[in-house]
PDB file of C-alpha atoms and ligand atoms in Angstrom:
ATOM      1  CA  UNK V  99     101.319 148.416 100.487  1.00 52.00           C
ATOM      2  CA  UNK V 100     104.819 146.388 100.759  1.00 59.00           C
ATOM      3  CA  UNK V 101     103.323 143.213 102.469  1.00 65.00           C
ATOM      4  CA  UNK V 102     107.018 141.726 103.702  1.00 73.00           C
ATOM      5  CA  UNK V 103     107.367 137.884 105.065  1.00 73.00           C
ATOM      6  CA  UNK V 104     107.289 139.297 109.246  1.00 72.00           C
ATOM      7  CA  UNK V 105     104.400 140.394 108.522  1.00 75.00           C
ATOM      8  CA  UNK V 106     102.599 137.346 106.630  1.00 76.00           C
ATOM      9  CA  UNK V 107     103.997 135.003 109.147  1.00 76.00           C
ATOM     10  CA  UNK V 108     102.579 137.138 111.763  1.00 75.00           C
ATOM     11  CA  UNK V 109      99.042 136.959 109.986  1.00 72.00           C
ATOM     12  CA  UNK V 110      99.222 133.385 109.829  1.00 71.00           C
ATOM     13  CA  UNK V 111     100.623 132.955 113.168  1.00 70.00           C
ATOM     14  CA  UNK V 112      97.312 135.144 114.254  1.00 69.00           C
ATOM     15  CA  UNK V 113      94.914 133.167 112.263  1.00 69.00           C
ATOM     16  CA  UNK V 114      95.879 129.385 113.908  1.00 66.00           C
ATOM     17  CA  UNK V 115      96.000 131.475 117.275  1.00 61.00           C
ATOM     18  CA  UNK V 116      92.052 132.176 116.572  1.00 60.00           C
ATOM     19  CA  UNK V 117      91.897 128.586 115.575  1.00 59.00           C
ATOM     20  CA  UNK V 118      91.993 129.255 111.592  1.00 65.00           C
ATOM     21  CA  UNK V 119      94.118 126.621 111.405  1.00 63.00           C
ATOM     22  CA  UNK V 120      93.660 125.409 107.238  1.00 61.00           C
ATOM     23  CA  UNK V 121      92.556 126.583 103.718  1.00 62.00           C
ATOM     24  CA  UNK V 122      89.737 124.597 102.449  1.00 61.00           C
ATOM     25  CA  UNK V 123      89.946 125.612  98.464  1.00 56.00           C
ATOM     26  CA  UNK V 124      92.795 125.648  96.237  1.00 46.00           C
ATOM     27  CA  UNK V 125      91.959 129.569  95.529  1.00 53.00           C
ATOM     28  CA  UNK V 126      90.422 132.715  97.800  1.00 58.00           C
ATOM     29  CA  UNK V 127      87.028 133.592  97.231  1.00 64.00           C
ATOM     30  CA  UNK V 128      85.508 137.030  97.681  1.00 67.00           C
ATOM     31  CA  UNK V 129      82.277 136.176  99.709  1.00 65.00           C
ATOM     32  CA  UNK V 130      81.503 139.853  99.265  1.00 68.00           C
ATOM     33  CA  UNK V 131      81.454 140.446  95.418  1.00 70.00           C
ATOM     34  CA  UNK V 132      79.454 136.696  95.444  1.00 67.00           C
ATOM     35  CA  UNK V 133      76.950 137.667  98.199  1.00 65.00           C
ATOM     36  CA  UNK V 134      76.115 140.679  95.859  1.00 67.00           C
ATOM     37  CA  UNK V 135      75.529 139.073  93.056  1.00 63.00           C
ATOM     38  CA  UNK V 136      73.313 136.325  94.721  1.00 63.00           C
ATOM     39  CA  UNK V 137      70.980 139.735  95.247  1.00 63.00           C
ATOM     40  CA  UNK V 138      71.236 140.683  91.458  1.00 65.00           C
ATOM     41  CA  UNK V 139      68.112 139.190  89.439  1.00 61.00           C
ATOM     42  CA  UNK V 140      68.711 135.740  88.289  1.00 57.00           C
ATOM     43  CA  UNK V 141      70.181 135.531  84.746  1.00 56.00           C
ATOM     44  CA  UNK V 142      69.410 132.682  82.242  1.00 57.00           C
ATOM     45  CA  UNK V 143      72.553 130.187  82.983  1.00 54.00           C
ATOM     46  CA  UNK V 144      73.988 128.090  79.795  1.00 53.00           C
ATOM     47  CA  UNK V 145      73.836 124.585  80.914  1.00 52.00           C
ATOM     48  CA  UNK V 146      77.375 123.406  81.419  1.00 48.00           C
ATOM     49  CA  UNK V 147      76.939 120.082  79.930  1.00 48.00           C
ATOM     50  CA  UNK V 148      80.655 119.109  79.395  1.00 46.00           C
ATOM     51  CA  UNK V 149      81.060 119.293  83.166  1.00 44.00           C
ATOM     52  CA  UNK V 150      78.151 116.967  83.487  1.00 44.00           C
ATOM     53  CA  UNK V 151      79.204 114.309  80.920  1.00 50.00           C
ATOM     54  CA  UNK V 152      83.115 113.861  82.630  1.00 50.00           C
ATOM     55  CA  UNK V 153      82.014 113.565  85.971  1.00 54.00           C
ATOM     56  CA  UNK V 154      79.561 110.472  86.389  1.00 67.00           C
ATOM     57  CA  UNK V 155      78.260 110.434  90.433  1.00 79.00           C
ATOM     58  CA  UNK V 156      79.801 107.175  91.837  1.00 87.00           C
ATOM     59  CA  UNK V 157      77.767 106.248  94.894  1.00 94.00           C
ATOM     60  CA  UNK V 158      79.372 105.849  98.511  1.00 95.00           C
ATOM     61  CA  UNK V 159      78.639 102.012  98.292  1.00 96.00           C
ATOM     62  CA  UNK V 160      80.421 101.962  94.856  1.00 96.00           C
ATOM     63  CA  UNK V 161      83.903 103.830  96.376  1.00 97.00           C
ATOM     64  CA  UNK V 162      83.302 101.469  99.845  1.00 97.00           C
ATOM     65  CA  UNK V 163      83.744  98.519  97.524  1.00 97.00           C
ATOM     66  CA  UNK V 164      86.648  99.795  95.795  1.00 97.00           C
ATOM     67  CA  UNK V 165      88.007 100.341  99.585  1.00 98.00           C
ATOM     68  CA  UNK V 166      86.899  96.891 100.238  1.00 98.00           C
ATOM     69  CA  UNK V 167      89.025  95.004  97.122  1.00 98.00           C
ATOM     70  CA  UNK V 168      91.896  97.304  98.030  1.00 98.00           C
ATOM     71  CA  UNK V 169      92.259  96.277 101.300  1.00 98.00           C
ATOM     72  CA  UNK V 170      91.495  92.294 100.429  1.00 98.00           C
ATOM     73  CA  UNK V 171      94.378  92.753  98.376  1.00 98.00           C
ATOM     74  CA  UNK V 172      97.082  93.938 101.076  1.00 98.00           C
ATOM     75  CA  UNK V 173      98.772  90.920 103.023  1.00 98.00           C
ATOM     76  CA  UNK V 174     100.904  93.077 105.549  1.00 98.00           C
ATOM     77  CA  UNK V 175     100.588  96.079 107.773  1.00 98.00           C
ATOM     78  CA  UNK V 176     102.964  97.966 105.121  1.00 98.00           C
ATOM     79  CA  UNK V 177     101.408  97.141 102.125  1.00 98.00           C
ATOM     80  CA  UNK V 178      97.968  98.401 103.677  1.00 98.00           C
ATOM     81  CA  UNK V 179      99.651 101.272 104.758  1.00 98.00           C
ATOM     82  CA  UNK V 180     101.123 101.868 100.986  1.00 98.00           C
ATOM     83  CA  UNK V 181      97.687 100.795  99.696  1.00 98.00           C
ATOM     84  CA  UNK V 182      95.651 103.623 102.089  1.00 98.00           C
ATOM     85  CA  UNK V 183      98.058 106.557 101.004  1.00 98.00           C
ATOM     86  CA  UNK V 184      97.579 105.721  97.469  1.00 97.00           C
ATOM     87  CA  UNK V 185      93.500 105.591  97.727  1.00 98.00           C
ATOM     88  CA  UNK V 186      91.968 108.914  96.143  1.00 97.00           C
ATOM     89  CA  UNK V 187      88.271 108.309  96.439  1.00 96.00           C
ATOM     90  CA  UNK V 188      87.776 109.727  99.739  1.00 97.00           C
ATOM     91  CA  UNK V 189      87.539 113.560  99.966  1.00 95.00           C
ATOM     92  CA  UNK V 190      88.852 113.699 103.533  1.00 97.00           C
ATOM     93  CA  UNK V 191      92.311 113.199 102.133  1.00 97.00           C
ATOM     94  CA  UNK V 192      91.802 116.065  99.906  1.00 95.00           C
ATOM     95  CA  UNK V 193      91.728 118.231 102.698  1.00 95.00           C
ATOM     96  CA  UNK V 194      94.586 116.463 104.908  1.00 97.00           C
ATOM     97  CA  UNK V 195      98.269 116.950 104.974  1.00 96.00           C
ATOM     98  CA  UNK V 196      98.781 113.490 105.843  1.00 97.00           C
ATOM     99  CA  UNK V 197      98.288 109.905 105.587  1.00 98.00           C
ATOM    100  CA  UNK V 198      97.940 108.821 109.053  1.00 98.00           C
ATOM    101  CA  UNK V 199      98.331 104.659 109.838  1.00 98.00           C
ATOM    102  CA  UNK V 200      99.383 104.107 113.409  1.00 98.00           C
ATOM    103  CA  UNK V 201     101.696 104.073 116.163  1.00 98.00           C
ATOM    104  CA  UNK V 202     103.180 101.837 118.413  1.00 98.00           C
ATOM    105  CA  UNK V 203     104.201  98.482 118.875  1.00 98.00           C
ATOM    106  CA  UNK V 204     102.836  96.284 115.845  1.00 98.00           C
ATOM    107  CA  UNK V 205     104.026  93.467 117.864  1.00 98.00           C
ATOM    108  CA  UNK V 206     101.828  93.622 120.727  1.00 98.00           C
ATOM    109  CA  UNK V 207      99.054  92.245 121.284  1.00 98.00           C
ATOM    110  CA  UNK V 208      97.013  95.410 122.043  1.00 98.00           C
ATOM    111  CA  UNK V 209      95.311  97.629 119.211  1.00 98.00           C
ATOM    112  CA  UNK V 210      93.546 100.776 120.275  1.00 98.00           C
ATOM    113  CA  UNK V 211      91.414 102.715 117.958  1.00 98.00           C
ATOM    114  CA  UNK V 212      90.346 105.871 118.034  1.00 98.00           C
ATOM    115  CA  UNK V 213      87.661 108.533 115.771  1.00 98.00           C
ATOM    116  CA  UNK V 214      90.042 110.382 113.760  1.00 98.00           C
ATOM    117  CA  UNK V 215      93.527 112.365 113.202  1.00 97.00           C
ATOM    118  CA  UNK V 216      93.642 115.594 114.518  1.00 96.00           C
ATOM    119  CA  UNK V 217      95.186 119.176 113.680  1.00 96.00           C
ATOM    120  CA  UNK V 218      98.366 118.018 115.400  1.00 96.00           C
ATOM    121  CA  UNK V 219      98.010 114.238 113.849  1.00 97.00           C
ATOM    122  CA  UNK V 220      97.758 115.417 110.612  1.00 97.00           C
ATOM    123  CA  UNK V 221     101.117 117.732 110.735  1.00 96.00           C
ATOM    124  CA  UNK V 222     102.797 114.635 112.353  1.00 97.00           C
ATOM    125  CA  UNK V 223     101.735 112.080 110.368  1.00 98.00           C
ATOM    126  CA  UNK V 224     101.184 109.974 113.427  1.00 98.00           C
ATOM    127  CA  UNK V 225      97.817 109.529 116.061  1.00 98.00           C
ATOM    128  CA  UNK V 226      97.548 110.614 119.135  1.00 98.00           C
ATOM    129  CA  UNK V 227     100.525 112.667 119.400  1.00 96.00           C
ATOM    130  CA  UNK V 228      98.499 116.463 120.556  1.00 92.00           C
ATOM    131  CA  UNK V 229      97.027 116.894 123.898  1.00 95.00           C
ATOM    132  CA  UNK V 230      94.922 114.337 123.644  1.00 96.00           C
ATOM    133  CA  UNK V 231      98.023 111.701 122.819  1.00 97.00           C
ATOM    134  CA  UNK V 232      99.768 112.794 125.960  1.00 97.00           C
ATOM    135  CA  UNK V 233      96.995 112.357 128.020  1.00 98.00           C
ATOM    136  CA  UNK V 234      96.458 108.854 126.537  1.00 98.00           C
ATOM    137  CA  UNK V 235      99.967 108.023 127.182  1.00 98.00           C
ATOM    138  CA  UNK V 236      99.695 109.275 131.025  1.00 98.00           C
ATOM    139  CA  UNK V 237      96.213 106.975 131.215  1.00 98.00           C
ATOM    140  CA  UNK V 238      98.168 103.858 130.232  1.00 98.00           C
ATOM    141  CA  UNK V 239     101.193 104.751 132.028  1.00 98.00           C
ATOM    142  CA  UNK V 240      99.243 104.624 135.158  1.00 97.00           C
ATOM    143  CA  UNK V 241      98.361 100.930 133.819  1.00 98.00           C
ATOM    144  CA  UNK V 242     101.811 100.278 133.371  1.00 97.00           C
ATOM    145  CA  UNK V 243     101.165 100.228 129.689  1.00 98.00           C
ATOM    146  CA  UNK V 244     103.816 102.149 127.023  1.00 97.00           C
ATOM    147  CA  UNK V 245     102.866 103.058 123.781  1.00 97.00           C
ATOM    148  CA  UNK V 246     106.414 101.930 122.033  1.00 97.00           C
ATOM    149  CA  UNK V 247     106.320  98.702 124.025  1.00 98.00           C
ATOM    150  CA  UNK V 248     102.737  97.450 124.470  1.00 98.00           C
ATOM    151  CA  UNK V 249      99.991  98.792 122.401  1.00 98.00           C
ATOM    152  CA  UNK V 250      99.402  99.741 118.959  1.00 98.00           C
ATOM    153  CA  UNK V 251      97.288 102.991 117.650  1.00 98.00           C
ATOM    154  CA  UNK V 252      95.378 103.902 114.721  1.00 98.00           C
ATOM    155  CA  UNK V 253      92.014 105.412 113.949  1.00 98.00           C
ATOM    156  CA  UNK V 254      89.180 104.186 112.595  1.00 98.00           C
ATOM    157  CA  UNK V 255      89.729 107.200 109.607  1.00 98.00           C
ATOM    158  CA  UNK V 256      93.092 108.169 108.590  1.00 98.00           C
ATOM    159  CA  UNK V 257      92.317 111.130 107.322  1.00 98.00           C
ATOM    160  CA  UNK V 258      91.538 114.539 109.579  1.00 97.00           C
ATOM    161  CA  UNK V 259      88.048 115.720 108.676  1.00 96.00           C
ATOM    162  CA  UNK V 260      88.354 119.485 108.187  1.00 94.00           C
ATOM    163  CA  UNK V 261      88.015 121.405 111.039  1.00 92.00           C
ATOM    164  CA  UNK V 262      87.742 118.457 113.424  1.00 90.00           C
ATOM    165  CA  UNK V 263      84.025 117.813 112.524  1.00 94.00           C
ATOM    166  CA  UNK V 264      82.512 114.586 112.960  1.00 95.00           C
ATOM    167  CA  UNK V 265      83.216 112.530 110.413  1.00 96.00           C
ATOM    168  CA  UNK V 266      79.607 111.699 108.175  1.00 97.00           C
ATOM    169  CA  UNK V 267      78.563 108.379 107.437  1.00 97.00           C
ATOM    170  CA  UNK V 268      79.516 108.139 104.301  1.00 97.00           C
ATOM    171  CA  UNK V 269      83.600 108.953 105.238  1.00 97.00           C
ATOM    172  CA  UNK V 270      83.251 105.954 107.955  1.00 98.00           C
ATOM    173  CA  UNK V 271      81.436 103.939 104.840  1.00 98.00           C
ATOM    174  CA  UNK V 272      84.266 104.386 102.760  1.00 98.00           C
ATOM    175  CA  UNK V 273      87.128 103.917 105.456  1.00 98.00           C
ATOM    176  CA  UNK V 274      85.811 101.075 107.148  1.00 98.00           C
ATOM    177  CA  UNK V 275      87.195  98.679 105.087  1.00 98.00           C
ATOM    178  CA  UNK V 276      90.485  99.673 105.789  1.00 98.00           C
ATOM    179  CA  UNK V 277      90.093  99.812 109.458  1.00 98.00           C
ATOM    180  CA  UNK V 278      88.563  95.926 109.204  1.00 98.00           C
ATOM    181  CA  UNK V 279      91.908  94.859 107.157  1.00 98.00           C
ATOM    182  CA  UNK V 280      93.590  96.649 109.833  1.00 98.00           C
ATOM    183  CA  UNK V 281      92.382  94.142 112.396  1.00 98.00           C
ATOM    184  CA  UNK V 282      92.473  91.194 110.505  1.00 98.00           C
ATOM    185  CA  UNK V 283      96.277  91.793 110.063  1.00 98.00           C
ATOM    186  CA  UNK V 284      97.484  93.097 113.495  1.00 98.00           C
ATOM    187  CA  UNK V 285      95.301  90.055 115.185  1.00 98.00           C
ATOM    188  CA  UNK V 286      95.097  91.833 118.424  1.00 98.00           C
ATOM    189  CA  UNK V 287      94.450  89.688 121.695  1.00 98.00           C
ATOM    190  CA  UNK V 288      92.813  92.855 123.392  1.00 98.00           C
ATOM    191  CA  UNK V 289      90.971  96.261 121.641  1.00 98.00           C
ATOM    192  CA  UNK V 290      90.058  99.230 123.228  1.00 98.00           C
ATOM    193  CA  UNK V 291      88.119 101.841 121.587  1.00 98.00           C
ATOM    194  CA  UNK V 292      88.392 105.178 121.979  1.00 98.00           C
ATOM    195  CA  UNK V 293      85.607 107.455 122.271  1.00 98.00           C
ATOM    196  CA  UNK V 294      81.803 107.196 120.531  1.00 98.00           C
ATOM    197  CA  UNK V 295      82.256 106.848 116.842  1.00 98.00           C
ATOM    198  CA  UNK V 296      84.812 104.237 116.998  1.00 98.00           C
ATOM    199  CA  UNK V 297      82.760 102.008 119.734  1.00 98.00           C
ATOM    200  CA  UNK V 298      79.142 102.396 117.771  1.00 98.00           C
ATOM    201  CA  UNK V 299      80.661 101.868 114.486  1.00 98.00           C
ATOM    202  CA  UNK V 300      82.793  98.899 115.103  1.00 98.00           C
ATOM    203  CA  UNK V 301      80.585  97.386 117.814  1.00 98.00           C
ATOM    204  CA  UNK V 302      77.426  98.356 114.993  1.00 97.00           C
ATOM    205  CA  UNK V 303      75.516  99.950 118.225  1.00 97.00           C
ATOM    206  CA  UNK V 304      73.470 102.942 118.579  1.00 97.00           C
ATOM    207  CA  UNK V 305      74.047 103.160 122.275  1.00 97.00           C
ATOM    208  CA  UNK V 306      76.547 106.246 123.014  1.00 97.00           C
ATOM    209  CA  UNK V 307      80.168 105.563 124.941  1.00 98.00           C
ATOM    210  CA  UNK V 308      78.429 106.463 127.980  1.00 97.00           C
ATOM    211  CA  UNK V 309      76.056 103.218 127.548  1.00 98.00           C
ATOM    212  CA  UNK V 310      78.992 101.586 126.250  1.00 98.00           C
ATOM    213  CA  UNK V 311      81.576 101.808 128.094  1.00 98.00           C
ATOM    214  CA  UNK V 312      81.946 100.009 132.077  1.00 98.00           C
ATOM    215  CA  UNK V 313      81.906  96.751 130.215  1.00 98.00           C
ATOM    216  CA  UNK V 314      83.356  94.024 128.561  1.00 98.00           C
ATOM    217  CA  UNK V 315      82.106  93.191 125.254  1.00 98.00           C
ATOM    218  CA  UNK V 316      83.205  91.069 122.278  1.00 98.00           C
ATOM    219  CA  UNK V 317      84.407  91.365 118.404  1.00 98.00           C
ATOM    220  CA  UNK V 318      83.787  89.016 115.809  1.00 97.00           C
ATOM    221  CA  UNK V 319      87.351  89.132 113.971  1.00 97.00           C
ATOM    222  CA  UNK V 320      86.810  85.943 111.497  1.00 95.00           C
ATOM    223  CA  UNK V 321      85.610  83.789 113.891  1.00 97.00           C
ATOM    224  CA  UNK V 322      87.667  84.599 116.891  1.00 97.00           C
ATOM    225  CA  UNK V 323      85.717  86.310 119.924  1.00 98.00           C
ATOM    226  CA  UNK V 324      88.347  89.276 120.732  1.00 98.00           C
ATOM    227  CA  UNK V 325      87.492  91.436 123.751  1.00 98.00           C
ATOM    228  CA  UNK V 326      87.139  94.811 123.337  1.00 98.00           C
ATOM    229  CA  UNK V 327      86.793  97.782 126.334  1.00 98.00           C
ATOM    230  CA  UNK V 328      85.240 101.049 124.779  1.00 98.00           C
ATOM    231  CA  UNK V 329      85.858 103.783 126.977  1.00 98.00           C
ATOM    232  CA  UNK V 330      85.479 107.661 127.079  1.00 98.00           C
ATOM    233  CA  UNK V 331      87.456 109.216 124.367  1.00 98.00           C
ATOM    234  CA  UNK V 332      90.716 111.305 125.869  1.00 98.00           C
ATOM    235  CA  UNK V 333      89.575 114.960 124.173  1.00 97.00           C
ATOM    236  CA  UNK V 334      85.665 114.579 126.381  1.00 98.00           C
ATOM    237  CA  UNK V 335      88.302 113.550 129.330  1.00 98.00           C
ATOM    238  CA  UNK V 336      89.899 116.855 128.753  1.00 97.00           C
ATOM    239  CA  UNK V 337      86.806 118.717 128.264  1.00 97.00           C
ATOM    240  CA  UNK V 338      85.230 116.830 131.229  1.00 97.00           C
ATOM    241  CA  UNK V 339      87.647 115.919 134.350  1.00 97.00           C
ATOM    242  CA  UNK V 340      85.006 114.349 136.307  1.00 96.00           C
ATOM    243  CA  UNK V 341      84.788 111.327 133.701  1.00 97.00           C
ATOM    244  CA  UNK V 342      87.987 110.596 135.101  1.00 97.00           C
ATOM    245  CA  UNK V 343      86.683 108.171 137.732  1.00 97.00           C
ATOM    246  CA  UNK V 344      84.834 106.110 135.231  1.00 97.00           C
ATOM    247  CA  UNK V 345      87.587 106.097 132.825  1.00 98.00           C
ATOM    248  CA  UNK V 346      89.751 105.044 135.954  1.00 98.00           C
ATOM    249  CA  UNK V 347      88.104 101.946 137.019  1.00 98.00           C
ATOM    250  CA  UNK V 348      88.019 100.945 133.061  1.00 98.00           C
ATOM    251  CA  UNK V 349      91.634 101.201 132.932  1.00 98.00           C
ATOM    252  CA  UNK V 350      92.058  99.036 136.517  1.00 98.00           C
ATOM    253  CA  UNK V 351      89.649  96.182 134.504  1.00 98.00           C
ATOM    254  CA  UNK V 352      92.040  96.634 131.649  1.00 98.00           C
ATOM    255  CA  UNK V 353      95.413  96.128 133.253  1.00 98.00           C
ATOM    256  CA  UNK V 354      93.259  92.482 135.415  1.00 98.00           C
ATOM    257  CA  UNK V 355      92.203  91.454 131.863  1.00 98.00           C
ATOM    258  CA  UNK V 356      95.648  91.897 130.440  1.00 98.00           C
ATOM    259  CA  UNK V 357      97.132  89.474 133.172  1.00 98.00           C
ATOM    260  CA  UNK V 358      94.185  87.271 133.118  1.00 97.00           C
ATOM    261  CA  UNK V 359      94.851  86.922 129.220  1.00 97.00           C
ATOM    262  CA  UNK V 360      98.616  86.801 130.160  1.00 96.00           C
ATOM    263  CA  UNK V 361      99.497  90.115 127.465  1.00 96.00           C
TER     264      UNK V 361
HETATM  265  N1  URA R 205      91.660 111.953 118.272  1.00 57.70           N
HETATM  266  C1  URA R 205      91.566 110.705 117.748  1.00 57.70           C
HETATM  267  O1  URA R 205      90.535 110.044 117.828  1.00 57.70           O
HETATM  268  N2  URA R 205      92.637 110.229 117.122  1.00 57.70           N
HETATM  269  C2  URA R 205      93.785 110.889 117.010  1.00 57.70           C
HETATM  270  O2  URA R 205      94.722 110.371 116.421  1.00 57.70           O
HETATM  271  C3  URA R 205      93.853 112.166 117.585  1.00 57.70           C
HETATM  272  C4  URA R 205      92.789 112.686 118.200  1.00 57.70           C
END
């Protein structure tokens, strides 16, 4: 068969239409040949002891701490940026196309974090730029708020987990470092978090956003008592219209705070 180019472009085109949408190993497996040989009787397997002596298990807390020095080390947005893109250790940015920081303006006084990058994140390079980036921008426009002029964006990981599954502890063990640096250097005024995994993680609660958000609480950012306002996270919005009200009157207690605070 002469496979020609229209043809594989119209396979792939068919596969991210069914939501296929990446290629998790390097080379294609054929599940069929394997699944038959799982059935065959067990033969006596060689020990492959070379494998075992070059690759030494280092422990989540072991790459968290590398994380940790790395991000000590950076003194600017950029350099943790740099930093981030050049850190192998986690395997969610095996997986991912990019590196993905933040958006905004790194001037204001306004940081929101979200869970993770996305399909459309990932391909951009940027967060919150798919459907549930223009619906964030059309929340905050209704607060008067603009992404290029008053807030700044990033994600508690900044690498998309494969699939869009929810990120395991571990990843969040290893990024959070990163996502703490973050902070420390942007110095925002005002945080709002986006959604479940960002709010329990950074807020180290194991209520749900539905407990969490409604309310005012505070972060510990070296000594200074920042407010932060979790609320739902933009893709449940989407899946979920009705949260809409809630999410409303969260965004009217935003835009008081903001002039309270004078932002
Ligand atoms: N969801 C997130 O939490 N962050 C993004 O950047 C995109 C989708």
């Amino acid at each position: 068969m002469n496979i020609e180019d229209k043809d594989i472009a119209s396979l792939l085109h068919w596969y991210m239409e069914s939501g296929v949408d990446e290629s998790i190993g390097d080379e294609a497996l054929d599940w069929f040949a394997i699944s038959q040989t799982a059935t065959q009787k067990p033969t006596k397997q060689k020990p492959v002891a070379s494998a075992q002596k070059t690759s030494p298990r280092v422990s989540t807390d072991q790459i968290a701490e590398e994380a940790e020095k790395l991000a000590a080390s950076c003194n600017s947005l950029d350099a943790l940026n740099d930093a981030i893109n050049r850190f192998d250790s986690c395997r969610l940015k095996k997986t991912a196309t990019h590196t993905v920081f933040s958006d905004g303006n790194s001037d204001s006084n306004i940081m929101l974090i979200g869970e993770a990058p996305g399909v459309d994140e990932d391909r951009q390079g940027k967060p919150f730029v798919g459907e549930n980036g223009s619906l964030l921008d059309r929340m905050f426009k209704a607060i008067d708020l603009n992404r290029k002029k008053d807030f700044y964006l990033t994600n508690i990981l900044p690498w998309r987990p494969p699939g869009n599954r929810k990120p395991t502890p571990e990843e969040i063990a290893i990024c959070m470092p990163f996502i703490k640096r973050h902070m420390e250097l942007f110095e925002p005024k005002l945080i709002i978090l986006l959604g479940g995994i960002s709010a329990s993680n950074l807020l180290k609660s194991s209520l749900g956003i539905t407990r969490l958000r409604g309310k005012w609480t505070e972060f510990d950012l070296n000594g200074n008592k920042i407010p932060v306002r979790p609320l739902f996270h933009p893709a449940y919005l989407l899946r979920q219209p009705k949260a809409k009200g809630d999410t409303w009157k969260d965004l009217l207690e935003i835009k008081v705070k903001i002039e309270e605070l004078s932002l």
